[in-house]
C-alpha positions as a printed NumPy array, in Angstrom:
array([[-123.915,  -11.612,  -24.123],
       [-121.276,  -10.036,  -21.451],
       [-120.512,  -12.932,  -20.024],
       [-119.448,  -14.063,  -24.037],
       [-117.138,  -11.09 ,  -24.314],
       [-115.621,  -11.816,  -21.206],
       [-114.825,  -15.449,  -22.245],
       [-113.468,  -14.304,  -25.751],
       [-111.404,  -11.276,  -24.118],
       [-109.751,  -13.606,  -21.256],
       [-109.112,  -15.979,  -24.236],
       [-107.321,  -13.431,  -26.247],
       [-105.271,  -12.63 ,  -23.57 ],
       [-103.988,  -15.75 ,  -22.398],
       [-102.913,  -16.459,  -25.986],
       [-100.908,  -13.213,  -25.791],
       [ -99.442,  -14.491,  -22.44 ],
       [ -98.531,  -17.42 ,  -23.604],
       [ -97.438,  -15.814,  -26.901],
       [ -95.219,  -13.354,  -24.546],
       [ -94.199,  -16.798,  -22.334],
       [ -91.773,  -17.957,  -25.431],
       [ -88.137,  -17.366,  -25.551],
       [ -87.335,  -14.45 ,  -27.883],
       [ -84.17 ,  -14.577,  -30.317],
       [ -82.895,  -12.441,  -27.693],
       [ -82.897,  -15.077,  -24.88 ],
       [ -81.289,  -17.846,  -27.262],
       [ -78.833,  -16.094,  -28.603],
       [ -78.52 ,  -14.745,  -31.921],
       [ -76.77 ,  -17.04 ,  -34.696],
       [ -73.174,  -17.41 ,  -34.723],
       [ -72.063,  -14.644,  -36.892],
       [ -69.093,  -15.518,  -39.583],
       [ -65.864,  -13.438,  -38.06 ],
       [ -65.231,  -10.233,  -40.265],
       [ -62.272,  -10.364,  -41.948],
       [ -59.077,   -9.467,  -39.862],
       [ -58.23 ,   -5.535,  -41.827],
       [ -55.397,   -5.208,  -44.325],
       [ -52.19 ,   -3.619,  -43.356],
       [ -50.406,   -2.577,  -46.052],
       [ -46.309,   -3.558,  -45.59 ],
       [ -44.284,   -0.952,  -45.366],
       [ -40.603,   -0.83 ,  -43.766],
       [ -37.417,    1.47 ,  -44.5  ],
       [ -34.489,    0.153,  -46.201],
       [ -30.666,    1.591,  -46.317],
       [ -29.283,    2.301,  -49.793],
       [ -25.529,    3.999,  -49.147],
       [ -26.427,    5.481,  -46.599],
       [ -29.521,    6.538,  -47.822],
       [ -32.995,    6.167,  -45.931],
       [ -35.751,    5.415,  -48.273],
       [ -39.567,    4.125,  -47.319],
       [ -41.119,    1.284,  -49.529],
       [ -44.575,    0.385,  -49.335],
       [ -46.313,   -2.332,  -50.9  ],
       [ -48.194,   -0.164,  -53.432],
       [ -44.723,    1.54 ,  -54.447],
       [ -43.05 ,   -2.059,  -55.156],
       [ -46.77 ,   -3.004,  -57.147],
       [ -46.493,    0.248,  -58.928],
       [ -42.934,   -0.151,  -59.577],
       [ -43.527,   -3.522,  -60.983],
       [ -47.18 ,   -2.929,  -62.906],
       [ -49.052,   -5.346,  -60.429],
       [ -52.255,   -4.536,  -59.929],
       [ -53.39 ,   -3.242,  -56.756],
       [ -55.848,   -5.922,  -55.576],
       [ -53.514,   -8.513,  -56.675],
       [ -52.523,   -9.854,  -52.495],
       [ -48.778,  -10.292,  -52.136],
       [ -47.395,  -12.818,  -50.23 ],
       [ -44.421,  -12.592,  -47.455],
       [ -41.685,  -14.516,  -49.92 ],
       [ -42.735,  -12.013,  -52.931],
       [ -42.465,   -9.445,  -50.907],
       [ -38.631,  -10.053,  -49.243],
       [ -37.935,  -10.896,  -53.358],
       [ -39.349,   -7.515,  -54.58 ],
       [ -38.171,   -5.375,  -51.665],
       [ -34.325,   -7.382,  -52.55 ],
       [ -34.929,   -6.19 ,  -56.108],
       [ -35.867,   -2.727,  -55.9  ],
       [ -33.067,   -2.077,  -52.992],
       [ -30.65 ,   -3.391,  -55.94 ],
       [ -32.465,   -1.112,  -58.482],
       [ -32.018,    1.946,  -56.246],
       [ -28.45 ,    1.03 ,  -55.534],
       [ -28.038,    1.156,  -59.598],
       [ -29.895,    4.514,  -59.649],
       [ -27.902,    6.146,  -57.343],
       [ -24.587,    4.698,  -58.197],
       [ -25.689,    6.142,  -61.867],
       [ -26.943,   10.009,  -60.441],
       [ -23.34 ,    9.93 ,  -58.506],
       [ -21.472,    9.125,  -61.789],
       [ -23.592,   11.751,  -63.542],
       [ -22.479,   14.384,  -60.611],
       [ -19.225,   13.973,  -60.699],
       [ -18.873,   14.158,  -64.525],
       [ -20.718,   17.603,  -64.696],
       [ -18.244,   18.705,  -61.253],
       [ -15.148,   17.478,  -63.529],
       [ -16.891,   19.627,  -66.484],
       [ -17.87 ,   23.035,  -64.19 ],
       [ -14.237,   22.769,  -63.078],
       [ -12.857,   22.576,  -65.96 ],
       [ -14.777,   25.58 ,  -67.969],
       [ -14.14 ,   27.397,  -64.629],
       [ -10.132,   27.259,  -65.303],
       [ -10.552,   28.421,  -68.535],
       [ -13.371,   30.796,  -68.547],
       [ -13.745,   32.204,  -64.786],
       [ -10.811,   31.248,  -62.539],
       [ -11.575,   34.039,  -59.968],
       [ -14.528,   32.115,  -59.426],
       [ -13.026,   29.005,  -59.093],
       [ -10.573,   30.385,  -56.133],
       [ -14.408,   31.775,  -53.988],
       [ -15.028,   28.634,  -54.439],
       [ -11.835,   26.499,  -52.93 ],
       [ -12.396,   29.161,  -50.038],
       [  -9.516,   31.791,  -51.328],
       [  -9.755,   35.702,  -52.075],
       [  -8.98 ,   36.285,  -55.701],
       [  -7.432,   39.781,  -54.915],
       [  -5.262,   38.411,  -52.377],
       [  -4.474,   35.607,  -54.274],
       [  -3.281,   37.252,  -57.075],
       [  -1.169,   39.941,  -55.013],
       [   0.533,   37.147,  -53.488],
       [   1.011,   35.48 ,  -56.574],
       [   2.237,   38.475,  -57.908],
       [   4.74 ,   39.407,  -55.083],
       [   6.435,   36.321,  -54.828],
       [   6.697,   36.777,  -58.725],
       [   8.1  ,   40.241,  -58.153],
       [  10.552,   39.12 ,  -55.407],
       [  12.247,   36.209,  -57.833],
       [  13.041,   38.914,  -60.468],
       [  14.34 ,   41.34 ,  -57.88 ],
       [  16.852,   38.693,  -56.864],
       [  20.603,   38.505,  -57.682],
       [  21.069,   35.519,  -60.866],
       [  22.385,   33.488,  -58.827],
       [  20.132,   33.382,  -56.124],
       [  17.642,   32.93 ,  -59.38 ],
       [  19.465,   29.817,  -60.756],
       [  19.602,   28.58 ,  -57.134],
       [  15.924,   28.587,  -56.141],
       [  15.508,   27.297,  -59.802],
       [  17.436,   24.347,  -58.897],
       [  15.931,   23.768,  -55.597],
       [  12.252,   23.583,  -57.885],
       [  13.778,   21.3  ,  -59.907],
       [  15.052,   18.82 ,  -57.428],
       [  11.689,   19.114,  -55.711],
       [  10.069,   18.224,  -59.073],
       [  12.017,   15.788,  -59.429],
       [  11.626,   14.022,  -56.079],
       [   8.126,   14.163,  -56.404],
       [   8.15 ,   12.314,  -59.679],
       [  10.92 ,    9.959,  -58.493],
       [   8.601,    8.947,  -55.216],
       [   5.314,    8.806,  -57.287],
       [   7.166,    6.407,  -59.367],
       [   8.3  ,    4.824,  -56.857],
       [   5.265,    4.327,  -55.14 ],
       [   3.527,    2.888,  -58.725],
       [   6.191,    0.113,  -59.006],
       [   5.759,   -0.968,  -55.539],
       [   1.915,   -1.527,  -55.814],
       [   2.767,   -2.822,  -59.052],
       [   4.71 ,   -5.144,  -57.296],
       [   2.889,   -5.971,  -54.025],
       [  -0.742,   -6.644,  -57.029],
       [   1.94 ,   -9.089,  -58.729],
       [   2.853,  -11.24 ,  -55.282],
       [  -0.9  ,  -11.116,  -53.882],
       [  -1.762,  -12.614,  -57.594],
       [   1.04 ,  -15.045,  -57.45 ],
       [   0.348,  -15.868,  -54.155],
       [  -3.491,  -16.245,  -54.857],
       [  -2.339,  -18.892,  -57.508],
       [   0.401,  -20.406,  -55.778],
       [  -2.556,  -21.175,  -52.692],
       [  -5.299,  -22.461,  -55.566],
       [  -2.645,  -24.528,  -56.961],
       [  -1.456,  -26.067,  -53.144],
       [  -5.535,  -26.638,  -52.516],
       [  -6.183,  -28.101,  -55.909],
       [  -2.72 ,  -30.557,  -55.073],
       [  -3.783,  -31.637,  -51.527],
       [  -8.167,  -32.366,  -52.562],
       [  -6.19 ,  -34.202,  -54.782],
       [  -3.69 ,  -36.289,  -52.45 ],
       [  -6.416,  -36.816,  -49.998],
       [  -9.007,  -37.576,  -52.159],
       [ -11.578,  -34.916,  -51.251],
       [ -13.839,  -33.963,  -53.544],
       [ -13.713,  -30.099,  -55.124],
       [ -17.495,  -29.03 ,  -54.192],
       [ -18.801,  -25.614,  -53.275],
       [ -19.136,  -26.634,  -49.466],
       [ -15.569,  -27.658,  -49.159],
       [ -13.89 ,  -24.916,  -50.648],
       [ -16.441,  -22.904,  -47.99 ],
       [ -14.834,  -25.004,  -45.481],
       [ -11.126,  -24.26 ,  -46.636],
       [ -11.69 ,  -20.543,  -46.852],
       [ -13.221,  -20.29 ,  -43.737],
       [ -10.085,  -22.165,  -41.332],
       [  -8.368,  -19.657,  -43.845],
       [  -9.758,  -16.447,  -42.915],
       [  -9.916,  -17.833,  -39.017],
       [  -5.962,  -18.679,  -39.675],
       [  -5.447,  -15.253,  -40.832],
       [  -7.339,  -13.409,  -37.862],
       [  -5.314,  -14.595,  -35.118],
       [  -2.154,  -14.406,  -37.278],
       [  -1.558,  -17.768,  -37.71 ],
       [   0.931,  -19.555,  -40.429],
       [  -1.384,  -22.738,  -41.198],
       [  -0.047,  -24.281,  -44.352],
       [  -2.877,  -25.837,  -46.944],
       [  -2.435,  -29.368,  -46.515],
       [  -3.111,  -29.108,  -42.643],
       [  -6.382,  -26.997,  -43.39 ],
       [  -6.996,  -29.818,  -46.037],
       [  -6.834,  -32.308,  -43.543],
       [  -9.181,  -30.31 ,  -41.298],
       [ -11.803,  -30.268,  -44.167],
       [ -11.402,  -33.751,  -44.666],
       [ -12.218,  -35.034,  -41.066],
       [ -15.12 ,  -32.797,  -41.143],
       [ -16.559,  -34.379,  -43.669],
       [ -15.357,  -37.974,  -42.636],
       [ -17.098,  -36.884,  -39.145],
       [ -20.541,  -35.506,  -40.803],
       [ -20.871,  -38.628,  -43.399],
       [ -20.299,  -40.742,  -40.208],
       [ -22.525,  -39.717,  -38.136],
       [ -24.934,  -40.023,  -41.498],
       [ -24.432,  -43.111,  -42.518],
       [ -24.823,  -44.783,  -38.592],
       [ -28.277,  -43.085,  -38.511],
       [ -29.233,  -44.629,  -41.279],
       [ -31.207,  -48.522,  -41.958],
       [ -30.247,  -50.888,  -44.127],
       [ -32.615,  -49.976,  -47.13 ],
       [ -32.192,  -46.165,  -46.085],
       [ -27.963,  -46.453,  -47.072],
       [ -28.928,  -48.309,  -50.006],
       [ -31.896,  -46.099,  -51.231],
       [ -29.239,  -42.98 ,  -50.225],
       [ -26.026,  -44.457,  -52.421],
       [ -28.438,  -45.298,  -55.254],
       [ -28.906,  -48.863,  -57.242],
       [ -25.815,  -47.553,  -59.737],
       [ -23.188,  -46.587,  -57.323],
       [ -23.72 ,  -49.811,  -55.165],
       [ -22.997,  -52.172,  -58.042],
       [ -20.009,  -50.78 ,  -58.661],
       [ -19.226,  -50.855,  -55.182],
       [ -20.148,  -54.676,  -55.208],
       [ -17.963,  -55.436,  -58.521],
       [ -15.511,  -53.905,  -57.091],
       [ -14.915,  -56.173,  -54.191],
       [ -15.776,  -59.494,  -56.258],
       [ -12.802,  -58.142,  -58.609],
       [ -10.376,  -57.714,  -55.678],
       [ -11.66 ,  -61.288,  -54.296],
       [ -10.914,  -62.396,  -57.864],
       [  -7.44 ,  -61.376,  -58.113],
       [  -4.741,  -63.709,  -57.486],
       [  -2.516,  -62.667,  -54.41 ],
       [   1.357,  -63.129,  -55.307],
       [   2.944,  -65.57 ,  -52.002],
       [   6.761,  -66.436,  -52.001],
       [   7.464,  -69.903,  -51.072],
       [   9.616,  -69.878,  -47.357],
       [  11.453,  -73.142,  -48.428],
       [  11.006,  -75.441,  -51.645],
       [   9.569,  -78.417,  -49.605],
       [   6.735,  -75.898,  -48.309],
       [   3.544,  -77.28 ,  -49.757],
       [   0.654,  -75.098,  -51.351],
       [  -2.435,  -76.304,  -50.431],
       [  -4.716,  -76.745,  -52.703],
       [  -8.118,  -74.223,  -53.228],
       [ -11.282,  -75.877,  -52.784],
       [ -14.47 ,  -75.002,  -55.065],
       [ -15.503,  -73.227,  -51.11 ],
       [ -11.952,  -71.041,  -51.643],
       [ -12.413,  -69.864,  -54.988],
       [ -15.883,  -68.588,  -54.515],
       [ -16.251,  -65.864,  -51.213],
       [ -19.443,  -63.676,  -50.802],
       [ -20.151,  -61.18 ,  -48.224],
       [ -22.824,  -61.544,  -45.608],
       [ -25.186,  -58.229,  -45.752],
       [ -23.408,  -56.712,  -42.339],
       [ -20.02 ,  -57.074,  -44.26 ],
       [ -21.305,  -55.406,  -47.423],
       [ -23.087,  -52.828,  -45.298],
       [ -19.626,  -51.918,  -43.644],
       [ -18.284,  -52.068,  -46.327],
       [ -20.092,  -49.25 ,  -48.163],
       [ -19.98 ,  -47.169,  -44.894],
       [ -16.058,  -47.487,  -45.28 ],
       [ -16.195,  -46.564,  -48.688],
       [ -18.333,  -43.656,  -48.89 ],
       [ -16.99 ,  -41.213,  -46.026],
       [ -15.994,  -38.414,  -48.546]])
C-alpha cells in the first residue's frame, strides 16, 4: 500500500517537472505587439501681421473656419488656411486702424471747438503760457507805430503768399513728374509690344517675366538698355531653352509634344512652298530651260529632314 503511494507521488511529480521543463511565454517571447500610434502634435507657429506678432494654432484656424475638431488636417490645408487667416487679420487690422484714426480726426476736432486748453496738454504745451504769449505778442503789434503795423502786415502776407506759391508749386511738379512716369510707362509697353512683334516672340506671362526682370537688373546698376536689346535677350533665351528641348527629345516624343494639328500644318506648309513656282531670269536668249521631269515636280522629305525641319520651326 506505501510502496503504491510512493509510485503515484513520484509520478505526480515528474509530470510537474516535466510540466515546469516547457518553455514559458516568457522564454519565447511575447507576440509582436502592433506599434502605438506616434502622439498628435497640434501645429502651431507665429506669424507677422504689420508688425504684429500673433500665435495660430490648429484649433484656432478649425474654429475660425467651423471644422470640426477631429477632422485631421493635412500640411497643404494647413499652409492654405494659415495664408488665409494672415490675409483676414491683415483686413482686420487695416479696418481697426481706419476706425482709430477716424475717431482721432473726430476727438480733435470737438476738442477745437469745445475744449482747446485740452487740446494744447495734449500737443505737450501749457495753456496759461500759451495764451500769455499769445496774448503778448498780440499786445506788442497794437503798441507799435502804423507803420511798423502795415510793415509786419506785409511781411505775413508775402510769407503767406510764398507758402501758397511753393505748395503750388510743388503740386504741379508731381503733377508733372505722375504725367512722364505714365507716359513713359506707355511709351515702354508700346516699344515691347513693337519689338515681340518684329521678332516674332510670343506675348506670354513668362516672357514679359523675362523682360521685366533684365529691366529691373538694367535699372539697378544704372544702365540705359533700350527695349529691343532686352527683346533680343528674351528671345535667345527662349531659342536656347526650346533647343536644348527639342534635342532631348525622340522622334515620336517631338511629334507627340507639337501635337497631330500643328504638324500638318507644318507639313502643308512646306509642300506649298515646294509647290510654288520660283521666278529665274534667262542669262542669254539661247540659254535653254531644261525640262522638269515627273521626279522634279514631285519632292518629299525624308523623316530626318522633316524632323529638322520642325526643330527649326518651333524655337519660339
Amino acid at each position: 500500500m506505501q510502496q503504491t503511494e510512493q509510485q503515484e507521488f513520484d509520478s505526480q511529480e515528474s509530470e510537474s517537472t516535466e510540466v515546469d521543463d516547457f518553455a514559458t511565454e516568457d522564454d519565447f517571447g511575447s507576440e509582436e505587439e502592433t506599434p502605438a500610434p506616434e502622439p498628435y502634435v497640434e501645429r502651431k507657429t507665429i506669424i507677422d501681421v504689420d508688425g504684429h506678432q500673433l500665435e495660430v494654432s490648429e484649433t484656432m484656424l478649425k474654429k475660425f473656419y467651423g471644422v470640426k475638431d477631429n477632422d485631421p488636417m493635412t500640411e497643404r490645408e494647413w499652409k492654405t488656411a494659415l495664408s488665409a487667416y494672415k490675409t483676414h487679420k491683415k483686413a482686420d487690422l487695416n479696418t481697426e486702424k481706419y476706425k482709430r484714426n477716424d475717431k482721432l480726426m473726430y476727438d480733435f476736432v470737438e476738442l477745437l471747438k469745445n475744449n482747446p486748453a485740452e487740446l494744447l496738454k495734449r500737443a505737450g504745451h501749457d495753456p496759461k503760457k500759451f495764451s500769455e504769449k499769445y496774448l503778448t505778442e498780440i499786445i506788442e503789434e497794437e503798441l507799435m507805430p502804423e507803420e511798423q503795423r502795415r510793415t509786419l502786415a506785409l511781411q505775413r502776407e508775402k510769407e503767406d503768399l510764398e507758402r501758397q506759391l511753393q505748395e503750388e508749386r510743388t503740386r504741379q511738379q508731381q503733377i508733372q513728374m505722375d504725367y512722364m512716369t505714365e507716359q513713359h510707362k506707355k511709351e515702354i509697353s508700346s516699344k515691347i509690344i513693337e519689338e515681340l512683334d518684329a521678332n516674332d516672340v510670343p506675348k506670354t506671362p513668362d516672357v514679359v517675366r523675362r523682360i521685366g526682370y533684365y529691366m529691373m537688373r538694367a535699372t539697378q546698376q544704372n544702365i540705359d538698355v533700350p527695349v529691343k536689346r532686352i527683346v533680343s535677350l528674351v528671345k535667345a533665351d527662349l531659342e536656347k531653352m526650346n533647343q536644348e528641348i527639342f534635342d532631348n527629345l525622340s522622334d515620336d516624343q517631338l511629334f507627340a509634344f507639337l501635337g497631330e494639328s500643328r504638324t500638318k500644318r507644318i507639313r502643308q506648309m512646306e509642300l506649298q512652298k515646294i509647290k510654288r513656282p520660283q521666278p529665274f531670269q534667262s542669262s542669254s536668249k539661247n540659254e535653254q530651260v531644261p525640262k522638269k521631269t515627273k521626279l522634279d515636280e514631285k519632292k518629299y522629305l525624308t523623316r530626318e529632314e522633316f524632323k529638322e525641319l520642325i526643330k527649326r520651326r518651333s524655337r519660339i
